[in-house]
């Protein structure tokens, strides 16, 4: 027995050491950690239990017979993050560039099936060159199995993709199917086809980072939700995100003890938000003032900045906040803002995270680019996501809320459970000047002094239809509140809605606008 145990210890040592010191040094020289170093940073110390460390491929040809490293280039298993189970797979770039072959893929399939069965989040640490070229169609089929499982797990367990190297082809599509994509600047890239293929097909010349680096995907394409300067910070933030998510769709997100008083008055809010609806301000300051300890995690922070999507806590309960950002494009809704918020609303609804919507929105962005870009179908995604959401939904109108954008941003009519407004609210089909120009056009044109007439009619329209109690008098907001009471009212409302239960009619699935 002792000799068997000694042999096992030797094998384990060689598995842990990886292919060679040279390969490890090369990985470090690129500013990257090894797969095992990454897993150590992600999970609680000593909690990792590896699955199939001894797996080797059985492929032949192209010299593969002579190269059969343990793990086959992917490390799989589970551990804990803040004592809650999390499954993980991590490509080992030192082995075949982390490329995916048949054995490598079946290891990933197994760990994905285990995560779904256990009802625990799955984190992938991606640093792989896509399909293993020597294994041909079996490698491609391996990707198919991952995509199918990504889709089956969608809305069942949280799936987080962390991009830590060049990820091409299939290695980029799996993350696109998951809930969150993290990237690290300089060392990670995502693209369907790399710069060489792009040059050959379109003639465009571009670097790997210029084509699919972290900043491009965080700011321009919206493919990545979070971007960081180094792997350590990135993995720490993954841990933070996991602390805000449930293990699966049958659980609630973890509730924490809160030392920030539930009834804390937010006196600063009245000064943070200017009364004049045209003056910008930073909505993140409003969020900071309301949530527990001023702490929140912004998703897609640098993409579509005219809308804010953030996870935070109110009296220890996780909430998803969707808020217009008046300091960017006046907080208008456009194609990208609608798509960003729609995905966030869907994610929150799937994982039992109540929605808190803060409105200060002048409407949808007009323009040929927006119309031809499909704002009708793409803006409708946000409407569809809200209308479908069965989690507790509370909306608060800070200042203006005009037209279709008012309806879309979780109005009472599309199913918000509770709607509040500050005494500065202005809800209407459009701003008073615009409205007067449409409905009083003839009177203004025929007046002796058109400007005086316009001013009088604008004033009349405002006092009749746009006073802050117009909606409350009609029951379309549940109450008008002092801004200082905002936190207390939200906490009280969330507590009441904690037992909300909503049934949806039976159907295979909806057909959301694309
Ligand atoms: C469905 C799909 O996934 S289609 C996509 C298929 N994948 C690809 O087209 C990507 C091909 N690979 C590449 O473009 C590059 O290797 C990159 C950008 C990923 C990485 O570049 P570099 O960091 O310079 O690493 P490098 O090219 O040296 O590769 C490292 C090792 O991985 C191997 N490797 C890279 N890609 C693959 C692959 N797809 N299959 C098998 N081995 C691969 C390399 O041969 C090299 O092996 P070696 O250490 O024995 O010499």
Coordinates of C-alpha atoms and ligand atoms in Angstrom, one line a residue:
X1 CA 0.0 0.0 0.0
X2 CA 2.8 2.4 0.9
X3 CA 4.4 2.1 -2.4
X4 CA 1.1 2.8 -4.2
X5 CA 0.5 5.9 -2.0
X6 CA 4.0 7.1 -2.8
X7 CA 3.4 6.5 -6.5
X8 CA 0.1 8.5 -6.3
X9 CA 2.0 11.3 -4.4
X10 CA 4.5 11.4 -7.3
X11 CA 1.8 11.6 -9.9
X12 CA 0.0 14.3 -8.0
X13 CA 3.2 16.3 -7.7
X14 CA 3.7 16.1 -11.4
X15 CA 0.1 17.1 -12.1
X16 CA 0.4 20.2 -9.9
X17 CA 3.8 21.2 -11.4
X18 CA 2.3 21.3 -14.9
X19 CA 4.2 20.7 -18.2
X20 CA 7.5 22.5 -17.5
X21 CA 9.1 25.3 -15.6
X22 CA 9.9 26.9 -19.0
X23 CA 6.2 27.0 -19.9
X24 CA 5.3 28.5 -16.5
X25 CA 8.0 31.1 -16.9
X26 CA 6.6 31.9 -20.4
X27 CA 3.1 32.3 -18.9
X28 CA 4.4 34.7 -16.2
X29 CA 6.5 36.6 -18.7
X30 CA 3.3 37.5 -20.5
X31 CA 2.0 39.0 -17.3
X32 CA -0.4 36.1 -16.8
X33 CA -0.9 33.7 -13.8
X34 CA -1.1 30.0 -14.3
X35 CA -4.5 28.3 -14.1
X36 CA -3.8 26.9 -10.6
X37 CA -2.6 30.3 -9.3
X38 CA -5.9 31.8 -10.6
X39 CA -8.0 29.2 -8.9
X40 CA -6.2 29.8 -5.6
X41 CA -7.1 33.5 -5.9
X42 CA -10.7 32.9 -6.8
X43 CA -11.6 30.3 -4.2
X44 CA -11.4 30.3 -0.4
X45 CA -7.9 29.0 0.6
X46 CA -7.6 25.2 0.6
X47 CA -11.2 24.7 -0.6
X48 CA -10.5 23.4 -4.2
X49 CA -11.4 19.8 -5.0
X50 CA -10.1 18.9 -8.4
X51 CA -12.0 16.5 -10.7
X52 CA -10.3 14.4 -13.3
X53 CA -6.7 15.7 -12.8
X54 CA -5.4 12.5 -14.3
X55 CA -7.4 12.8 -17.6
X56 CA -5.4 12.5 -20.8
X57 CA -6.4 12.6 -24.4
X58 CA -6.6 9.6 -26.6
X59 CA -6.1 11.4 -29.9
X60 CA -3.6 10.4 -32.5
X61 CA -1.8 12.0 -35.4
X62 CA 0.3 15.1 -35.7
X63 CA 2.5 13.8 -32.9
X64 CA -0.2 13.8 -30.3
X65 CA 0.6 10.2 -29.3
X66 CA 3.8 11.4 -27.8
X67 CA 2.3 14.4 -26.0
X68 CA -0.3 13.3 -23.4
X69 CA -0.1 15.7 -20.5
X70 CA -2.2 15.2 -17.4
X71 CA -5.4 17.4 -17.2
X72 CA -5.4 17.7 -21.0
X73 CA -5.1 21.5 -20.6
X74 CA -8.0 22.3 -18.4
X75 CA -8.3 22.2 -14.6
X76 CA -11.8 21.5 -13.4
X77 CA -13.4 21.1 -9.9
X78 CA -15.3 22.9 -7.2
X79 CA -14.5 24.9 -4.0
X80 CA -16.0 27.7 -2.0
X81 CA -16.2 31.5 -2.2
X82 CA -17.2 32.9 1.2
X83 CA -18.2 29.4 2.2
X84 CA -20.6 28.9 -0.7
X85 CA -20.0 26.2 -3.3
X86 CA -18.7 27.4 -6.7
X87 CA -17.7 25.3 -9.7
X88 CA -14.8 26.3 -11.8
X89 CA -12.9 25.3 -14.9
X90 CA -9.6 27.0 -15.9
X91 CA -7.7 26.6 -19.2
X92 CA -4.0 25.9 -18.8
X93 CA -2.4 27.9 -21.6
X94 CA 0.9 26.0 -21.1
X95 CA -0.7 22.8 -22.6
X96 CA -1.6 23.1 -26.3
X97 CA -2.2 26.9 -25.7
X98 CA -5.2 25.9 -23.7
X99 CA -6.8 24.7 -26.9
X100 CA -9.9 22.5 -26.5
X101 CA -9.8 18.8 -27.6
X102 CA -12.2 16.0 -27.0
X103 CA -11.0 15.0 -23.5
X104 CA -10.6 18.6 -22.5
X105 CA -14.2 19.3 -23.6
X106 CA -15.7 16.3 -21.8
X107 CA -14.1 17.4 -18.6
X108 CA -15.8 20.8 -19.0
X109 CA -19.1 19.1 -19.8
X110 CA -18.9 17.0 -16.7
X111 CA -18.2 20.0 -14.4
X112 CA -21.0 22.0 -16.0
X113 CA -23.4 19.1 -15.4
X114 CA -22.2 18.9 -11.8
X115 CA -22.8 22.6 -11.3
X116 CA -26.3 22.5 -12.7
X117 CA -27.1 19.4 -10.6
X118 CA -25.7 20.9 -7.4
X119 CA -27.3 24.3 -8.1
X120 CA -24.1 26.3 -7.7
X121 CA -22.5 29.0 -9.8
X122 CA -20.0 28.2 -12.5
X123 CA -16.9 30.3 -13.2
X124 CA -14.8 29.7 -16.2
X125 CA -11.2 31.1 -16.3
X126 CA -10.6 31.4 -20.0
X127 CA -7.1 31.4 -21.5
X128 CA -7.4 29.1 -24.5
X129 CA -6.8 29.2 -28.3
X130 CA -10.2 27.8 -29.2
X131 CA -10.7 24.4 -30.9
X132 CA -7.6 22.1 -30.9
X133 CA -6.7 22.1 -34.5
X134 CA -5.2 18.6 -34.5
X135 CA -8.4 17.1 -33.2
X136 CA -10.6 18.5 -36.0
X137 CA -14.3 17.9 -35.8
X138 CA -14.2 16.2 -32.4
X139 CA -12.9 19.5 -31.0
X140 CA -15.7 21.4 -32.7
X141 CA -18.3 19.0 -31.3
X142 CA -16.8 19.6 -27.8
X143 CA -17.6 23.3 -28.2
X144 CA -21.2 22.4 -29.2
X145 CA -21.6 20.5 -25.9
X146 CA -20.4 23.5 -24.0
X147 CA -22.8 25.9 -25.8
X148 CA -25.7 23.6 -25.2
X149 CA -25.0 23.4 -21.5
X150 CA -24.4 27.2 -21.2
X151 CA -27.9 27.6 -22.7
X152 CA -29.4 24.9 -20.5
X153 CA -27.8 26.5 -17.4
X154 CA -28.9 30.1 -18.4
X155 CA -31.3 31.4 -15.7
X156 CA -30.7 28.3 -13.6
X157 CA -27.2 28.9 -12.1
X158 CA -25.1 32.1 -12.4
X159 CA -22.4 31.7 -15.1
X160 CA -19.4 34.0 -15.0
X161 CA -16.7 34.0 -17.7
X162 CA -13.4 35.5 -16.8
X163 CA -11.2 36.2 -19.9
X164 CA -7.5 35.9 -19.1
X165 CA -5.8 35.4 -22.4
X166 CA -6.4 35.4 -26.1
X167 CA -9.9 33.8 -26.7
X168 CA -10.8 33.1 -30.3
X169 CA -13.7 31.4 -32.0
X170 CA -15.6 29.0 -29.8
X171 CA -13.7 30.4 -26.8
X172 CA -15.5 33.7 -27.3
X173 CA -19.0 32.3 -28.0
X174 CA -19.4 30.4 -24.8
X175 CA -18.8 33.6 -22.7
X176 CA -21.4 35.4 -24.8
X177 CA -24.0 32.9 -23.6
X178 CA -23.1 33.5 -19.9
X179 CA -24.4 36.1 -17.5
X180 CA -21.2 38.1 -16.9
X181 CA -17.9 38.6 -18.8
X182 CA -14.8 39.9 -17.0
X183 CA -11.7 40.9 -18.9
X184 CA -8.1 42.0 -18.0
X185 CA -6.5 44.9 -20.0
X186 CA -3.6 44.0 -22.2
X187 CA -3.6 40.3 -21.6
X188 CA -7.0 39.2 -22.7
X189 CA -8.7 39.5 -26.0
X190 CA -11.9 38.1 -27.5
X191 CA -12.7 37.8 -31.2
X192 CA -14.4 35.5 -33.6
X193 CA -11.6 35.8 -36.1
X194 CA -8.2 37.3 -35.3
X195 CA -6.4 40.2 -36.9
X196 CA -4.7 38.0 -39.6
X197 CA -8.1 36.7 -40.8
X198 CA -9.6 40.2 -40.7
X199 CA -6.8 41.5 -42.8
X200 CA -7.1 38.7 -45.3
X201 CA -10.9 39.2 -45.7
X202 CA -11.5 42.9 -45.3
X203 CA -8.0 44.4 -45.7
X204 CA -8.3 46.1 -42.3
X205 CA -5.2 46.2 -40.2
X206 CA -5.6 46.1 -36.5
X207 CA -3.8 44.8 -33.4
X208 CA -5.3 42.0 -31.2
X209 CA -6.1 44.6 -28.4
X210 CA -7.5 47.0 -30.9
X211 CA -9.8 44.3 -32.3
X212 CA -10.9 42.6 -29.1
X213 CA -9.2 43.9 -26.0
X214 CA -10.8 44.7 -22.7
X215 CA -11.4 48.4 -23.4
X216 CA -13.0 47.8 -26.8
X217 CA -15.4 45.2 -25.3
X218 CA -16.1 47.3 -22.1
X219 CA -16.8 50.6 -24.0
X220 CA -17.7 49.9 -27.6
X221 CA -19.2 46.5 -28.2
X222 CA -20.7 45.9 -24.7
X223 CA -19.4 42.2 -24.9
X224 CA -17.7 42.6 -21.5
X225 CA -19.3 43.7 -18.3
X226 CA -16.2 44.4 -16.2
X227 CA -12.6 45.3 -17.1
X228 CA -9.6 45.5 -14.8
X229 CA -5.9 46.2 -15.0
X230 CA -4.7 43.0 -13.4
X231 CA -5.8 39.4 -12.7
X232 CA -5.7 39.8 -8.9
X233 CA -8.2 42.7 -8.9
X234 CA -10.3 41.0 -11.5
X235 CA -10.6 37.7 -9.5
X236 CA -11.3 39.7 -6.3
X237 CA -14.2 41.4 -8.1
X238 CA -15.5 38.1 -9.3
X239 CA -15.7 37.0 -5.6
X240 CA -17.6 40.2 -4.8
X241 CA -20.1 39.6 -7.6
X242 CA -20.6 36.0 -6.4
X243 CA -21.4 37.4 -2.9
X244 CA -24.4 39.3 -4.5
X245 CA -25.8 36.3 -6.4
X246 CA -27.8 33.3 -5.3
X247 CA -26.5 29.8 -6.0
X248 CA -29.3 29.1 -8.3
X249 CA -32.8 30.3 -9.5
X250 CA -34.6 28.6 -6.6
X251 CA -32.7 30.5 -3.9
X252 CA -32.6 34.2 -2.9
X253 CA -29.4 36.1 -3.0
X254 CA -27.6 36.0 0.3
X255 CA -28.9 38.5 2.9
X256 CA -26.4 40.1 5.1
X257 CA -26.6 41.9 8.5
X258 CA -26.8 45.6 7.9
X259 CA -25.3 48.3 10.2
X260 CA -26.6 51.1 8.0
X261 CA -30.0 52.1 9.6
X262 CA -33.0 51.1 7.5
X263 CA -34.7 54.4 8.3
X264 CA -31.7 56.6 7.7
X265 CA -32.9 59.9 6.3
X266 CA -31.2 60.9 3.0
X267 CA -31.1 64.7 3.5
X268 CA -28.4 65.2 0.9
X269 CA -30.6 64.0 -1.9
X270 CA -32.5 67.3 -2.1
X271 CA -29.3 69.2 -2.9
X272 CA -27.8 66.5 -5.2
X273 CA -30.6 66.8 -7.7
X274 CA -31.2 70.2 -9.2
X275 CA -34.9 71.3 -9.5
X276 CA -34.4 72.5 -13.1
X277 CA -35.1 69.4 -15.2
X278 CA -32.5 70.4 -17.8
X279 CA -29.6 70.6 -15.4
X280 CA -27.4 67.5 -15.3
X281 CA -26.2 65.7 -12.1
X282 CA -24.5 62.5 -11.3
X283 CA -27.0 59.7 -10.6
X284 CA -24.3 57.5 -9.0
X285 CA -24.2 60.0 -6.1
X286 CA -28.0 59.5 -5.6
X287 CA -27.5 55.7 -5.6
X288 CA -24.6 56.0 -3.1
X289 CA -26.8 58.1 -0.8
X290 CA -29.6 55.5 -0.8
X291 CA -28.0 52.1 -0.6
X292 CA -26.4 50.3 2.4
X293 CA -23.0 51.9 3.2
X294 CA -22.9 53.7 -0.2
X295 CA -21.7 50.5 -1.8
X296 CA -22.7 49.2 -5.2
X297 CA -21.3 47.2 -8.1
X298 CA -21.9 48.8 -11.5
X299 CA -22.4 46.4 -14.4
X300 CA -21.3 47.6 -17.8
X301 CA -20.0 50.7 -16.2
X302 CA -18.4 52.1 -19.3
X303 CA -20.8 51.0 -22.0
X304 CA -24.1 53.0 -22.6
X305 CA -23.3 55.3 -19.8
X306 CA -26.6 57.1 -20.1
X307 CA -28.1 54.3 -18.1
X308 CA -26.8 52.8 -14.9
X309 CA -27.2 49.1 -14.0
X310 CA -25.9 48.3 -10.5
X311 CA -26.2 45.6 -7.8
X312 CA -26.4 46.9 -4.3
X313 CA -28.0 46.1 -0.9
X314 CA -30.9 47.8 0.9
X315 CA -31.1 46.7 4.5
X316 CA -28.9 43.7 3.6
X317 CA -31.2 42.6 0.7
X318 CA -29.6 42.5 -2.8
X319 CA -31.4 44.7 -5.3
X320 CA -30.8 45.5 -9.0
X321 CA -30.9 49.2 -9.6
X322 CA -31.7 50.6 -13.1
X323 CA -31.3 54.4 -13.3
X324 CA -31.0 57.0 -16.0
X325 CA -27.8 59.0 -15.9
X326 CA -28.7 62.7 -16.6
X327 CA -25.0 63.6 -16.9
X328 CA -24.6 61.5 -20.1
X329 CA -26.7 62.3 -23.1
X330 CA -29.2 63.8 -20.6
X331 CA -30.1 60.3 -19.5
X332 CA -31.9 59.6 -22.8
X333 CA -32.8 56.0 -23.7
X334 CA -31.1 54.8 -26.9
X335 CA -30.4 51.5 -28.5
X336 CA -27.4 50.6 -26.4
X337 CA -29.0 51.8 -23.1
X338 CA -32.1 49.7 -23.8
X339 CA -30.1 46.6 -24.6
X340 CA -27.9 47.0 -21.6
X341 CA -30.8 47.5 -19.2
X342 CA -32.9 44.7 -20.8
X343 CA -30.2 42.1 -20.2
X344 CA -29.7 43.4 -16.6
X345 CA -33.5 43.3 -15.8
X346 CA -33.6 39.7 -17.3
X347 CA -30.6 38.6 -15.2
X348 CA -32.1 40.1 -12.0
X349 CA -35.5 38.5 -12.7
X350 CA -33.9 35.1 -13.3
X351 CA -32.0 35.2 -10.0
X352 CA -34.7 36.6 -7.7
X353 CA -33.1 40.0 -7.4
X354 CA -35.8 42.8 -6.8
X355 CA -35.7 45.7 -9.2
X356 CA -35.5 49.3 -8.1
X357 CA -35.8 51.8 -11.0
X358 CA -34.8 55.4 -10.6
X359 CA -36.3 57.6 -13.4
X360 CA -35.1 60.9 -14.8
X361 CA -35.6 60.4 -18.5
X362 CA -36.4 62.9 -21.3
X363 CA -37.5 60.1 -23.7
X364 CA -36.0 57.9 -26.4
X365 CA -33.2 59.5 -28.5
X366 CA -34.6 60.8 -31.8
X367 CA -32.5 60.4 -35.0
X368 CA -32.1 58.7 -38.3
X369 CA -29.2 56.5 -36.9
X370 CA -31.4 55.3 -34.1
X371 CA -34.4 54.6 -36.2
X372 CA -32.4 52.8 -39.0
X373 CA -30.4 51.0 -36.3
X374 CA -33.7 49.4 -35.1
X375 CA -34.5 51.3 -31.9
X376 CA -38.1 50.1 -32.3
X377 CA -37.2 46.4 -31.9
X378 CA -34.1 46.9 -29.8
X379 CA -35.8 49.4 -27.4
X380 CA -38.6 47.0 -27.1
X381 CA -36.3 44.5 -25.5
X382 CA -36.3 46.6 -22.3
X383 CA -40.1 46.9 -22.4
X384 CA -40.3 43.1 -22.9
X385 CA -37.8 42.4 -20.1
X386 CA -39.7 44.6 -17.6
X387 CA -43.2 43.3 -18.6
X388 CA -41.9 39.7 -18.1
X389 CA -40.2 40.3 -14.7
X390 CA -42.0 38.7 -11.7
X391 CA -39.5 39.8 -9.0
X392 CA -40.6 42.7 -6.7
X393 CA -40.5 45.9 -8.8
X394 CA -40.4 49.4 -7.3
X395 CA -39.9 52.6 -9.3
X396 CA -39.2 56.1 -8.2
X397 CA -39.6 59.2 -10.4
X398 CA -37.0 61.8 -9.4
X399 CA -37.7 64.5 -12.0
X400 CA -38.9 64.2 -15.5
X401 CA -40.4 61.0 -17.1
X402 CA -41.6 61.6 -20.6
X403 CA -43.4 59.6 -23.2
X404 CA -42.6 56.0 -24.1
X405 CA -39.5 56.1 -21.9
X406 CA -41.7 56.7 -18.9
X407 CA -43.8 53.7 -19.7
X408 CA -40.8 51.5 -20.4
X409 CA -38.9 52.4 -17.3
X410 CA -41.1 50.2 -15.1
X411 CA -44.3 52.3 -14.9
X412 CA -47.2 51.1 -12.9
X413 CA -49.0 50.2 -16.1
X414 CA -46.4 47.6 -17.2
X415 CA -46.4 45.9 -13.8
X416 CA -44.3 47.8 -11.2
X417 CA -45.6 46.7 -7.8
X418 CA -45.0 50.1 -6.2
X419 CA -44.3 53.5 -7.8
X420 CA -43.2 56.6 -5.9
X421 CA -42.3 60.1 -7.0
X422 CA -40.4 63.1 -5.5
X423 CA -42.3 66.4 -5.5
X424 CA -40.1 67.4 -8.4
X425 CA -41.6 64.8 -10.7
X426 CA -42.9 65.8 -14.1
X427 CA -44.6 63.0 -16.0
X428 CA -46.0 63.8 -19.4
X429 CA -46.2 62.7 -23.0
X430 CA -43.5 65.3 -23.7
X431 CA -41.9 68.5 -22.3
X432 CA -44.3 71.5 -22.1
X433 CA -42.7 73.5 -25.0
X434 CA -42.8 70.5 -27.3
X435 CA -46.4 69.8 -26.3
X436 CA -47.5 73.4 -26.8
X437 CA -46.0 73.5 -30.3
X438 CA -48.0 70.5 -31.3
X439 CA -51.4 71.0 -29.8
X440 CA -51.5 74.8 -29.9
X441 CA -49.8 75.2 -33.2
X442 CA -52.6 77.1 -34.9
X443 CA -53.4 79.3 -31.9
X444 CA -49.7 80.3 -31.7
X445 CA -49.4 81.0 -35.5
X446 CA -52.6 83.1 -35.6
X447 CA -51.8 85.2 -32.5
X448 CA -50.9 88.8 -32.8
X449 CA -47.9 88.1 -30.6
X450 CA -47.0 84.4 -31.1
X451 CA -44.2 84.4 -28.6
X452 CA -46.4 85.8 -25.8
X453 CA -49.2 83.3 -26.8
X454 CA -46.7 80.4 -26.8
X455 CA -45.5 81.4 -23.3
X456 CA -49.0 81.7 -22.0
X457 CA -50.1 78.3 -23.4
X458 CA -46.9 76.6 -22.1
X459 CA -47.6 77.9 -18.7
X460 CA -51.3 76.8 -18.9
X461 CA -50.3 73.3 -20.1
X462 CA -47.7 73.0 -17.2
X463 CA -50.1 74.0 -14.5
X464 CA -52.9 71.7 -15.8
X465 CA -51.0 68.6 -16.7
X466 CA -47.5 68.7 -15.5
X467 CA -47.8 69.5 -11.8
X468 CA -46.2 67.0 -9.4
X469 CA -49.5 65.7 -8.1
X470 CA -51.2 65.0 -11.5
X471 CA -50.2 61.3 -11.5
X472 CA -50.7 60.8 -7.7
X473 CA -54.3 62.2 -8.0
X474 CA -55.0 59.5 -10.6
X475 CA -53.4 56.7 -8.6
X476 CA -50.6 56.3 -11.2
X477 CA -48.0 56.8 -8.5
X478 CA -48.6 55.3 -5.1
X479 CA -47.3 58.3 -3.2
X480 CA -45.2 61.5 -3.5
X481 CA -42.4 61.3 -1.0
X482 CA -39.9 63.6 0.5
X483 CA -36.5 62.7 -1.1
X484 CA -35.1 62.3 2.4
X485 CA -37.5 59.4 3.0
X486 CA -36.4 57.5 -0.1
X487 CA -34.2 54.8 1.6
X488 CA -36.8 54.2 4.3
X489 CA -39.7 53.9 1.8
X490 CA -37.7 51.5 -0.4
X491 CA -36.6 49.3 2.5
X492 CA -40.2 49.1 3.8
X493 CA -41.6 48.3 0.3
X494 CA -39.0 45.6 -0.3
X495 CA -39.8 44.0 3.1
X496 CA -43.5 43.9 2.1
X497 CA -42.7 42.5 -1.3
X498 CA -40.4 39.7 0.0
X499 CA -43.2 37.2 -0.1
X500 CA -44.5 38.3 -3.5
X501 CA -45.5 35.4 -5.7
X502 CA -46.4 35.8 -9.3
X503 CA -47.6 33.1 -11.7
X504 CA -47.1 33.4 -15.4
X505 CA -49.4 31.7 -17.9
X506 CA -48.0 28.3 -19.2
X507 CA -46.1 28.6 -22.5
X508 CA -42.9 27.0 -24.0
X509 CA -41.2 30.4 -24.0
X510 CA -41.9 33.9 -25.1
X511 CA -40.6 35.3 -28.4
X512 CA -38.7 38.4 -27.3
X513 CA -37.8 41.1 -29.8
X514 CA -34.2 40.7 -31.1
Ligands
LIG1 C1 -14.5 26.9 -33.1 C2 -13.1 27.6 -32.9 O1 -12.8 27.7 -31.8 S1 -12.3 28.2 -34.2 C3 -10.8 28.9 -33.5 C4 -9.6 28.0 -33.6 N1 -8.5 28.7 -33.0 C5 -7.7 29.6 -33.6 O2 -7.9 29.9 -34.7 C6 -6.6 30.2 -32.8 C7 -5.2 29.8 -33.2 N2 -4.2 30.3 -32.3 C8 -3.7 31.5 -32.3 O3 -4.2 32.4 -33.1 C9 -2.7 31.9 -31.4 O4 -2.0 30.7 -30.9 C10 -3.2 32.7 -30.1 C11 -3.5 34.1 -30.5 C12 -4.4 32.0 -29.5 C13 -2.0 32.7 -29.0 O5 -0.9 33.2 -29.6 P1 0.5 33.1 -28.7 O6 0.3 33.7 -27.4 O7 1.6 33.7 -29.5 O8 0.8 31.6 -28.5 P2 1.3 30.5 -29.6 O9 0.7 30.8 -30.9 O10 2.8 30.3 -29.5 O11 0.6 29.2 -29.0 C14 1.0 28.5 -27.9 C15 1.0 27.0 -28.1 O12 -0.4 26.6 -28.4 C16 -0.5 25.9 -29.6 N3 -1.8 26.3 -30.2 C17 -2.3 27.5 -30.4 N4 -3.5 27.5 -30.9 C18 -3.8 26.2 -31.0 C19 -4.9 25.5 -31.5 N5 -6.1 26.1 -31.9 N6 -4.9 24.1 -31.5 C20 -3.8 23.5 -31.0 N7 -2.7 24.1 -30.5 C21 -2.7 25.4 -30.6 C22 0.6 26.5 -30.4 O13 1.0 25.6 -31.4 C23 1.7 26.6 -29.4 O14 2.2 25.3 -29.1 P3 3.7 25.0 -28.7 O15 3.9 25.7 -27.4 O16 3.8 23.6 -28.6 O17 4.5 25.7 -29.8

